[in-house]
CSV table of C-alpha atoms in Angstrom, one decimal:
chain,number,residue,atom,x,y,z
A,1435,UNK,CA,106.3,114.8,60.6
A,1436,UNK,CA,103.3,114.9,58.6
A,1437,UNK,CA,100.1,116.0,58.8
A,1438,UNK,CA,98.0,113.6,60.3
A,1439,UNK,CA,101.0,112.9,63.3
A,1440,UNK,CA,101.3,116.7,63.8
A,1441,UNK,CA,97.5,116.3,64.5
A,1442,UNK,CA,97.5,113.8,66.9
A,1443,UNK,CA,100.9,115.3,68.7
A,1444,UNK,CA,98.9,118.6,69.4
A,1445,UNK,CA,95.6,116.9,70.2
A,1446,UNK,CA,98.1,114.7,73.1
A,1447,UNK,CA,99.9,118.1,73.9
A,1448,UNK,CA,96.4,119.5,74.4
A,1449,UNK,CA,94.6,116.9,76.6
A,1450,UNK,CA,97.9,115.7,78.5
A,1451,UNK,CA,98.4,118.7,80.2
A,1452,UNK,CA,96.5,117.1,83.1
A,1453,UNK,CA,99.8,115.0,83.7
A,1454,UNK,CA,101.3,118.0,85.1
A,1455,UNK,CA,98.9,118.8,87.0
A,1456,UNK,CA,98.1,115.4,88.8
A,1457,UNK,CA,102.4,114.9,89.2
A,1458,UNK,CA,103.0,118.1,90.8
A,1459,UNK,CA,99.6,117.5,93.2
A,1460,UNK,CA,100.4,113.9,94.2
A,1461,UNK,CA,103.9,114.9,94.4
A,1462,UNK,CA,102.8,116.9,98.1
A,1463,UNK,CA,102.4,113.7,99.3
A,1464,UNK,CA,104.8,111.4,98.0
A,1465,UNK,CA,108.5,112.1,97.9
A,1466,UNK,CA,110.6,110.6,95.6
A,1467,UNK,CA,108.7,107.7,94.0
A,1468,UNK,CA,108.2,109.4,90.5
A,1469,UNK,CA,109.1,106.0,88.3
A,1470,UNK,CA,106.1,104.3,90.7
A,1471,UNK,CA,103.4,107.0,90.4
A,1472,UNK,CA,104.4,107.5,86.4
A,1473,UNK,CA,103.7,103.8,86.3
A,1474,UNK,CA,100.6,103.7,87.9
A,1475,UNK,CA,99.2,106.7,86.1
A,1476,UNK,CA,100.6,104.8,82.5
A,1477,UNK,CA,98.2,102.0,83.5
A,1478,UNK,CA,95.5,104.5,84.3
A,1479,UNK,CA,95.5,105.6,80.8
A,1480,UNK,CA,96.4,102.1,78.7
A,1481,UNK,CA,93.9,99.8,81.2
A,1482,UNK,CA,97.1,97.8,82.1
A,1483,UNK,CA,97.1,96.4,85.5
A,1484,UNK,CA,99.9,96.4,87.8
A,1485,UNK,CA,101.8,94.4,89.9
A,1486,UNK,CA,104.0,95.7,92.7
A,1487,UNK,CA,106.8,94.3,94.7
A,1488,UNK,CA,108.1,95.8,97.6
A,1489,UNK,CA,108.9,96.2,101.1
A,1490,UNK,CA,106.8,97.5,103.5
A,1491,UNK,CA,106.7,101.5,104.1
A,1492,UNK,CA,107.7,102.7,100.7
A,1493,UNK,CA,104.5,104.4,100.1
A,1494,UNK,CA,102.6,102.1,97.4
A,1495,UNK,CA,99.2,102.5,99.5
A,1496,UNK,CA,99.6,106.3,100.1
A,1497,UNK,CA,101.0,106.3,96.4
A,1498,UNK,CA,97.6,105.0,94.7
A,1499,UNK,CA,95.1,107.2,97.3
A,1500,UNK,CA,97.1,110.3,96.2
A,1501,UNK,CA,95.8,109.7,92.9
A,1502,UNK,CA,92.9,108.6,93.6
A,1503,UNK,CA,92.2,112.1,95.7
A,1504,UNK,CA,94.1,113.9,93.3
A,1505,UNK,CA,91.8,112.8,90.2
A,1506,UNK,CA,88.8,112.3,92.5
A,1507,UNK,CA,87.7,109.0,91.8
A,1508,UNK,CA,86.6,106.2,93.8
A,1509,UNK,CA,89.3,104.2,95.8
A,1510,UNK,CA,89.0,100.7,97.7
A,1511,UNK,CA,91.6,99.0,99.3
A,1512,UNK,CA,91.6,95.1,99.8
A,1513,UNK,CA,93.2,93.6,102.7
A,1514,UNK,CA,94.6,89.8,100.9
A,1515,UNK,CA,94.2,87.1,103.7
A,1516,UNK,CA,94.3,83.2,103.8
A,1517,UNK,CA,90.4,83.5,104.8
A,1518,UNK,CA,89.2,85.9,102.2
A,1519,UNK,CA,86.4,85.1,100.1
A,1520,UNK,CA,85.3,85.4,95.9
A,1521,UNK,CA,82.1,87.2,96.9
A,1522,UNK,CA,84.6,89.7,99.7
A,1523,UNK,CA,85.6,91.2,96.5
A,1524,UNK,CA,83.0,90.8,93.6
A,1525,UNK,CA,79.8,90.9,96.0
A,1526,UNK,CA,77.0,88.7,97.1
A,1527,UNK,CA,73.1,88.3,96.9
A,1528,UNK,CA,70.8,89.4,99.7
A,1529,UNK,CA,68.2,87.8,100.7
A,1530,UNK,CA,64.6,89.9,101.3
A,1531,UNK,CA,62.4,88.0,103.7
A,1532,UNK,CA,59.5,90.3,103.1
A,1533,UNK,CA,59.4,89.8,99.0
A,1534,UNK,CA,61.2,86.9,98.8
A,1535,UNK,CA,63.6,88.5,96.4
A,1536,UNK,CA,67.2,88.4,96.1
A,1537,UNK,CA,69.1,92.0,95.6
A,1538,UNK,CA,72.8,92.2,95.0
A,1539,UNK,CA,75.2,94.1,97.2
A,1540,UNK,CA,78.2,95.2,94.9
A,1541,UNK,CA,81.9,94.7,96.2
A,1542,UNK,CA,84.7,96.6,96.3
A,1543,UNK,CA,85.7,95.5,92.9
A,1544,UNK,CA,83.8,98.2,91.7
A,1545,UNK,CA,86.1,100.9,92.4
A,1546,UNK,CA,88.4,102.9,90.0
A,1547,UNK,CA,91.3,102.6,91.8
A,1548,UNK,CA,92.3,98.7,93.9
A,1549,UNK,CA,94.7,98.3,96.1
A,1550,UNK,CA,94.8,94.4,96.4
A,1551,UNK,CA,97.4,94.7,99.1
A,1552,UNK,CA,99.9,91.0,99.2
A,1553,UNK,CA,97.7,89.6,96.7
A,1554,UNK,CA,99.8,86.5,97.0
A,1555,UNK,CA,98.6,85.9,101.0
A,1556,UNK,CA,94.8,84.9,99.5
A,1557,UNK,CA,93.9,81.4,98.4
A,1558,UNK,CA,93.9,80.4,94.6
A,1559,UNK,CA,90.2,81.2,94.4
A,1560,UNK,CA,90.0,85.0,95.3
A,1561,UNK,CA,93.0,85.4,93.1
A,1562,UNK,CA,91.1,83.8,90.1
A,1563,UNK,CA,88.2,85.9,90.9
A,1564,UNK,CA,90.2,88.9,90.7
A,1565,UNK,CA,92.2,87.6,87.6
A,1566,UNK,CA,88.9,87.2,86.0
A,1567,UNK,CA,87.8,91.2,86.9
A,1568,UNK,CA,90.9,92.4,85.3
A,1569,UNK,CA,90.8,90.5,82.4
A,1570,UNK,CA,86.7,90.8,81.2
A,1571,UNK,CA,86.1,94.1,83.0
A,1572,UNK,CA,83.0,93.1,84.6
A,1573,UNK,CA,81.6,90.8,87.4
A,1574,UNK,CA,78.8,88.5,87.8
A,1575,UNK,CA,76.6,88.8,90.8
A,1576,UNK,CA,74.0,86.1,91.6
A,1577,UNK,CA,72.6,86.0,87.9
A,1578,UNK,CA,73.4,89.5,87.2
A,1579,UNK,CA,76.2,90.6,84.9
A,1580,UNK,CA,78.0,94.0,85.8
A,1581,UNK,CA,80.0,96.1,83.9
A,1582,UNK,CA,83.4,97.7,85.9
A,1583,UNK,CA,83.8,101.4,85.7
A,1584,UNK,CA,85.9,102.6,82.2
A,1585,UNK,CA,89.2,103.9,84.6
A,1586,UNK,CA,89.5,100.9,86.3
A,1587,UNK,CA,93.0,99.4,87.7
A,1588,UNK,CA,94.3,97.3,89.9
A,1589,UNK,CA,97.2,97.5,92.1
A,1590,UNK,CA,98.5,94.1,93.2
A,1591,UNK,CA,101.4,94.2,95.7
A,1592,UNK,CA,103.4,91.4,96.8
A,1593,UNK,CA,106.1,91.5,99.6
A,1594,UNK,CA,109.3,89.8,98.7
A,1595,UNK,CA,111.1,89.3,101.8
A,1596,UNK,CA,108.2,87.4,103.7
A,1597,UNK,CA,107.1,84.7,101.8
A,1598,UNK,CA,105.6,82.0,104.7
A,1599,UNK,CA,102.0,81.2,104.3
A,1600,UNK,CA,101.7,82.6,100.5
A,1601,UNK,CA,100.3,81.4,97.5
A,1602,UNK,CA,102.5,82.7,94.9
A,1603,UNK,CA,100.6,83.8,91.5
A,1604,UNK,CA,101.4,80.8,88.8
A,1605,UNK,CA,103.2,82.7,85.6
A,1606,UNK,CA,99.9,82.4,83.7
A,1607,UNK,CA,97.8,84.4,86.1
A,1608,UNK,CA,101.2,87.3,86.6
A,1609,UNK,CA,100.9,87.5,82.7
A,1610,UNK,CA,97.6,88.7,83.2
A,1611,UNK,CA,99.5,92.1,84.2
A,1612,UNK,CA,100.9,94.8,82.1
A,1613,UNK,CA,103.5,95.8,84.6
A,1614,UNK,CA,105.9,94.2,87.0
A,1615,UNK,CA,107.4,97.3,89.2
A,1616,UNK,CA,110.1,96.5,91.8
A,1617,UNK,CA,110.1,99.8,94.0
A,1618,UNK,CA,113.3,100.1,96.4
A,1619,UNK,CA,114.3,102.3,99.0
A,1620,UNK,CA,114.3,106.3,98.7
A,1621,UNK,CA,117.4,108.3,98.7
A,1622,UNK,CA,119.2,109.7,102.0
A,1623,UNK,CA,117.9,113.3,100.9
A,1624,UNK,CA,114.3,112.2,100.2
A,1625,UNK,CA,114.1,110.4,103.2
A,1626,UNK,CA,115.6,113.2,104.8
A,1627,UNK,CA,112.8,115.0,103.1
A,1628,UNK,CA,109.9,112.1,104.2
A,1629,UNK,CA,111.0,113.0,107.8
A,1630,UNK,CA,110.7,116.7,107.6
A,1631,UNK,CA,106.8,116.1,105.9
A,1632,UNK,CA,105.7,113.8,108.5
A,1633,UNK,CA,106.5,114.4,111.5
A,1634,UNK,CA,105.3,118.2,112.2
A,1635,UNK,CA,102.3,117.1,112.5
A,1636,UNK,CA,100.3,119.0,109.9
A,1637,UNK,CA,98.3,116.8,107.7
A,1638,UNK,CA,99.1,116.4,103.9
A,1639,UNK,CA,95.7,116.7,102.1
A,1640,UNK,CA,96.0,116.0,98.2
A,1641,UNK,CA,93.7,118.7,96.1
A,1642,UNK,CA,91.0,117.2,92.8
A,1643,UNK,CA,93.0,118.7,90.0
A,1644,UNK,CA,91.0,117.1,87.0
A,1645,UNK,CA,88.1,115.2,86.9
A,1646,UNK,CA,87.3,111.5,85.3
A,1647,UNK,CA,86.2,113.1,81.9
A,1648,UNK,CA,89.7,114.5,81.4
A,1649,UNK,CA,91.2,111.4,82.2
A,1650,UNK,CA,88.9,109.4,79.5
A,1651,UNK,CA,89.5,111.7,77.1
A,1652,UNK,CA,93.2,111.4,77.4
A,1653,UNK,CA,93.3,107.8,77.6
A,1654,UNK,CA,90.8,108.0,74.6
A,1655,UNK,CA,93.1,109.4,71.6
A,1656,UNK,CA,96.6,106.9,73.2
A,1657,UNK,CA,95.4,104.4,70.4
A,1658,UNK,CA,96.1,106.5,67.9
A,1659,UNK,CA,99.6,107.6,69.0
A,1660,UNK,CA,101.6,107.3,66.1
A,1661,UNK,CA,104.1,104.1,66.0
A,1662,UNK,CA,106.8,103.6,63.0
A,1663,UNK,CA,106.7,100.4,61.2
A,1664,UNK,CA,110.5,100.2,62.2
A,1665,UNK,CA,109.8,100.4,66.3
A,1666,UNK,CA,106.8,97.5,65.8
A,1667,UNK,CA,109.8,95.6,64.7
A,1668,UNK,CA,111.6,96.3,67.1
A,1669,UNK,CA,109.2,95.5,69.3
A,1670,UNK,CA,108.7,92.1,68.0
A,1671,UNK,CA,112.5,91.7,68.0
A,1672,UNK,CA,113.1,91.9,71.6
A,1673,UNK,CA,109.9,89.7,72.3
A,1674,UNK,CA,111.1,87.0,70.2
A,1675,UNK,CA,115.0,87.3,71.2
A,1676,UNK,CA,113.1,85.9,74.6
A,1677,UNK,CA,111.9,82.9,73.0
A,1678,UNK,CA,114.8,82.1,69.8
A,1679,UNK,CA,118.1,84.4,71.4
A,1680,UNK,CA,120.3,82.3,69.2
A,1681,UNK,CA,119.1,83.9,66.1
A,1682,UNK,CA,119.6,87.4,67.5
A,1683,UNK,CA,124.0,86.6,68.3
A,1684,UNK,CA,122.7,85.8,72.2
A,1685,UNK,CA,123.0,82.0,72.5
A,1686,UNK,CA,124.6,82.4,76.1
A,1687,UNK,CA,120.6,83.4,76.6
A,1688,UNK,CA,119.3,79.8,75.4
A,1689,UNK,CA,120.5,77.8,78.3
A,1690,UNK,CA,119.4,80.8,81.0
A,1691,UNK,CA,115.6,81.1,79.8
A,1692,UNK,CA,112.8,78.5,80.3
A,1693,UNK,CA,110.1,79.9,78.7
A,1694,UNK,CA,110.8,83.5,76.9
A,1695,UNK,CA,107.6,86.3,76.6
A,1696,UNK,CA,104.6,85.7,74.8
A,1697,UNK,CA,102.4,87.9,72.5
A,1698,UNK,CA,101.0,89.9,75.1
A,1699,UNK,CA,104.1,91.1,76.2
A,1700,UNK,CA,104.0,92.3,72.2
A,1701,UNK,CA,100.9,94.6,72.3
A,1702,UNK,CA,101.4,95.1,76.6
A,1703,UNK,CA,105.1,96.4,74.8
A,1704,UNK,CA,103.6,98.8,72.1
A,1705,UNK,CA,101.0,99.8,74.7
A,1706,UNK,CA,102.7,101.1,78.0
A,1707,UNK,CA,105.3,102.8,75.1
A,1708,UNK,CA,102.4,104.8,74.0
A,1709,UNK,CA,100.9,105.7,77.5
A,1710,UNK,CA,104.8,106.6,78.3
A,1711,UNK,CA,104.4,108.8,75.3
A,1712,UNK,CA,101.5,111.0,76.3
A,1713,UNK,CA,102.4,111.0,79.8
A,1714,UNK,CA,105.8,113.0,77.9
A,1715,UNK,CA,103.5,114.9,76.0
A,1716,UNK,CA,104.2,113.4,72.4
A,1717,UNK,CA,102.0,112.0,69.9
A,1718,UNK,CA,104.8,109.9,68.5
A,1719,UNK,CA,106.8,106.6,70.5
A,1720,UNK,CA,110.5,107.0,70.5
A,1721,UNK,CA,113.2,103.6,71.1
A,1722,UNK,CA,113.6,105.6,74.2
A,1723,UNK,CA,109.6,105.1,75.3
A,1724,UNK,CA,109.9,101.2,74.3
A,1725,UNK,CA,113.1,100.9,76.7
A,1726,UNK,CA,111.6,102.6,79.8
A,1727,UNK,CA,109.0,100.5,79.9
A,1728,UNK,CA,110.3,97.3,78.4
A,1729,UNK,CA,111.8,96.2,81.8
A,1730,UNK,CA,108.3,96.2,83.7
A,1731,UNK,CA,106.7,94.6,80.4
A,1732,UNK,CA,109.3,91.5,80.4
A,1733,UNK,CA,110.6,90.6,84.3
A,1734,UNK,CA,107.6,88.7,85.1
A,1735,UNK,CA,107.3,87.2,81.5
A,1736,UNK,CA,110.7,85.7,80.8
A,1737,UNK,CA,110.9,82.1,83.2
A,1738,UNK,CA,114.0,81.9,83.7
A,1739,UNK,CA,116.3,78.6,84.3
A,1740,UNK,CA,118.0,76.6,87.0
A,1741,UNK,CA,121.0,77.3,85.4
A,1742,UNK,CA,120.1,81.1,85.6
A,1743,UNK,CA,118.9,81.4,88.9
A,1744,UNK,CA,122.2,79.3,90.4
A,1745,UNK,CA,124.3,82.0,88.9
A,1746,UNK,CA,121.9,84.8,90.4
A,1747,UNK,CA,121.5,85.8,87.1
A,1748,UNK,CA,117.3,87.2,86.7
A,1749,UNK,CA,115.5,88.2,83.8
A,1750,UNK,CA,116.4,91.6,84.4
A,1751,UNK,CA,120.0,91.0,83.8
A,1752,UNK,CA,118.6,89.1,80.5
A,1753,UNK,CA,116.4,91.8,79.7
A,1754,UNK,CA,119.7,94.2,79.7
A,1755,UNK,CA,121.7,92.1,77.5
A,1756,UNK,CA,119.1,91.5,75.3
A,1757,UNK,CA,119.0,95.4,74.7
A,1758,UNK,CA,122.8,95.8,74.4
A,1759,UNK,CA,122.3,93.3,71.2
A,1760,UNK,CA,119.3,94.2,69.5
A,1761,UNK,CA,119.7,97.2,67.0
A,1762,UNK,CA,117.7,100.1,67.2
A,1763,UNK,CA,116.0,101.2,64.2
């Protein structure tokens, strides 16, 4: 390791012991759950949003607050219904009868952390306008342009089992997020553990452990985690086994995938491998970084086909034989 890697490595070391810190806080409210709250604190610190599906009850509202207490920033959470509006979420202009003037009244956009709770049960036009948040990082109000906060993510949650009177995301606008997470049910023992926490009666309260600055900072040096020439290969090799598998020995993958990843899956790829990295304390990405998070990269990026989805076969499954093929450096 030279020089300028051992640098950064202690510099990471240095400023990610706030990780800790924030795990073992939100952990008194959350049991179990460490692969969702890891994930949401990785898109804290790359500026990747994520989207979550789940059934009901497994904690992905409590999960978000608890960090949101625990690194005391601002939280809003957002209620998706058929009869929400644009301006429910980015704001409107109000009128003053006694100047005549029009003043802007911020929405709850403008919080660090969003919950968009069943993002999918709003109409194609508050989806857009939150599509539009996440992807400039700022909103126009009236004819004034406002910047969103620097920590800013959004949690989009979609139910699977319950899909009457939806309007599921089209694949352009679910590319817009870094992370696809598909949370299941806890353990016997952590449930067992759920029911001994909540139901004494004695309320949970999450603690400020660091501050915004320290979270900044952190998310500040993740560029400059140190990748090998030989993982951004990698990288690029699972991305575009999605799109030509036949030139990587998987042509029983051609006829199962519609449309494979595209370039943002690349950098969204190298990205969360880096957050991963810091989160682990390391200045450096390993293959094993690239494959934890490679998963939540690529399930809502591979399309897969009819042929695919009448042998139950989803681009999980792919994703797994992709990785049994591809050589790591």
């Amino acid at each position: 390791m030279d020089t300028g890697i051992k640098a950064i490595n202690e510099q990471v070391k240095e400023k990610s012991a706030v990780v800790d810190a924030l795990l073992g806080e939100v952990s008194k409210a959350i049991v179990g759950q460490r692969y969702m709250v890891e994930r949401l604190l990785l898109g804290i610190l790359t500026g990747g949003h994520i989207l979550v599906e789940g059934v009901p009850g497994l904690a992905k509202t409590l999960a978000i607050k608890s960090i949101a207490d625990a690194i005391d920033c601002s939280f809003k959470r957002i209620q998706f219904t058929p009869d929400l509006l644009p301006a429910d979420l980015t704001g409107t202009q109000i009128y003053n009868p006694k100047d005549g003037t029009f003043t802007s009244k911020k929405g709850p956009i403008f919080a660090n952390l969003i919950l968009a709770d069943e993002i999918n049960r709003a109409p194609a036009k508050v989806q857009s306008a939150l599509l539009e948040a996440m992807q400039e990082k700022q909103v126009t109000v009236g004819d004034n342009t406002y910047k969103l906060p620097d920590i800013f993510l959004v949690m989009a949650t979609q139910n699977p089992i319950e899909q009457e009177g939806t309007y599921p995301l089209p694949e352009a606008q679910v590319d817009r997020f870094m992370l696809k997470l598909k949370i299941t049910y806890p353990s016997k023992e952590e449930e067992l553990e759920i029911l001994e926490r909540y139901t004494t009666g004695k309320e949970i309260k999450v603690s400020k452990v660091c501050t915004l600055k320290e979270i900044e900072e952190l998310k500040g040096i993740i560029p400059e985690i140190y990748v090998d020439d030989r993982l951004k290969k990698y990288v690029v090799n699972i991305v575009d086994s999605t799109r030509n598998p036949e030139n990587y020995g998987l042509d029983d993958l051609k006829i199962l995938i519609d449309y494979g990843a595209s370039p943002r899956a690349t950098l969204s790829l190298i990205t969360a491998a880096k957050g991963l990295a810091a989160i682990r304390r390391r200045g450096y990405i390993t293959p094993e970084d690239i494959k934890a998070v490679a998963p939540d990269v690529l399930r809502h990026r591979i399309i897969v086909s009819y042929e695919a989805e009448a042998e139950q076969i989803d681009s999980d499954a792919i994703i797994r034989k992709i990785f049994d093929e591809i050589e790591v450096p």
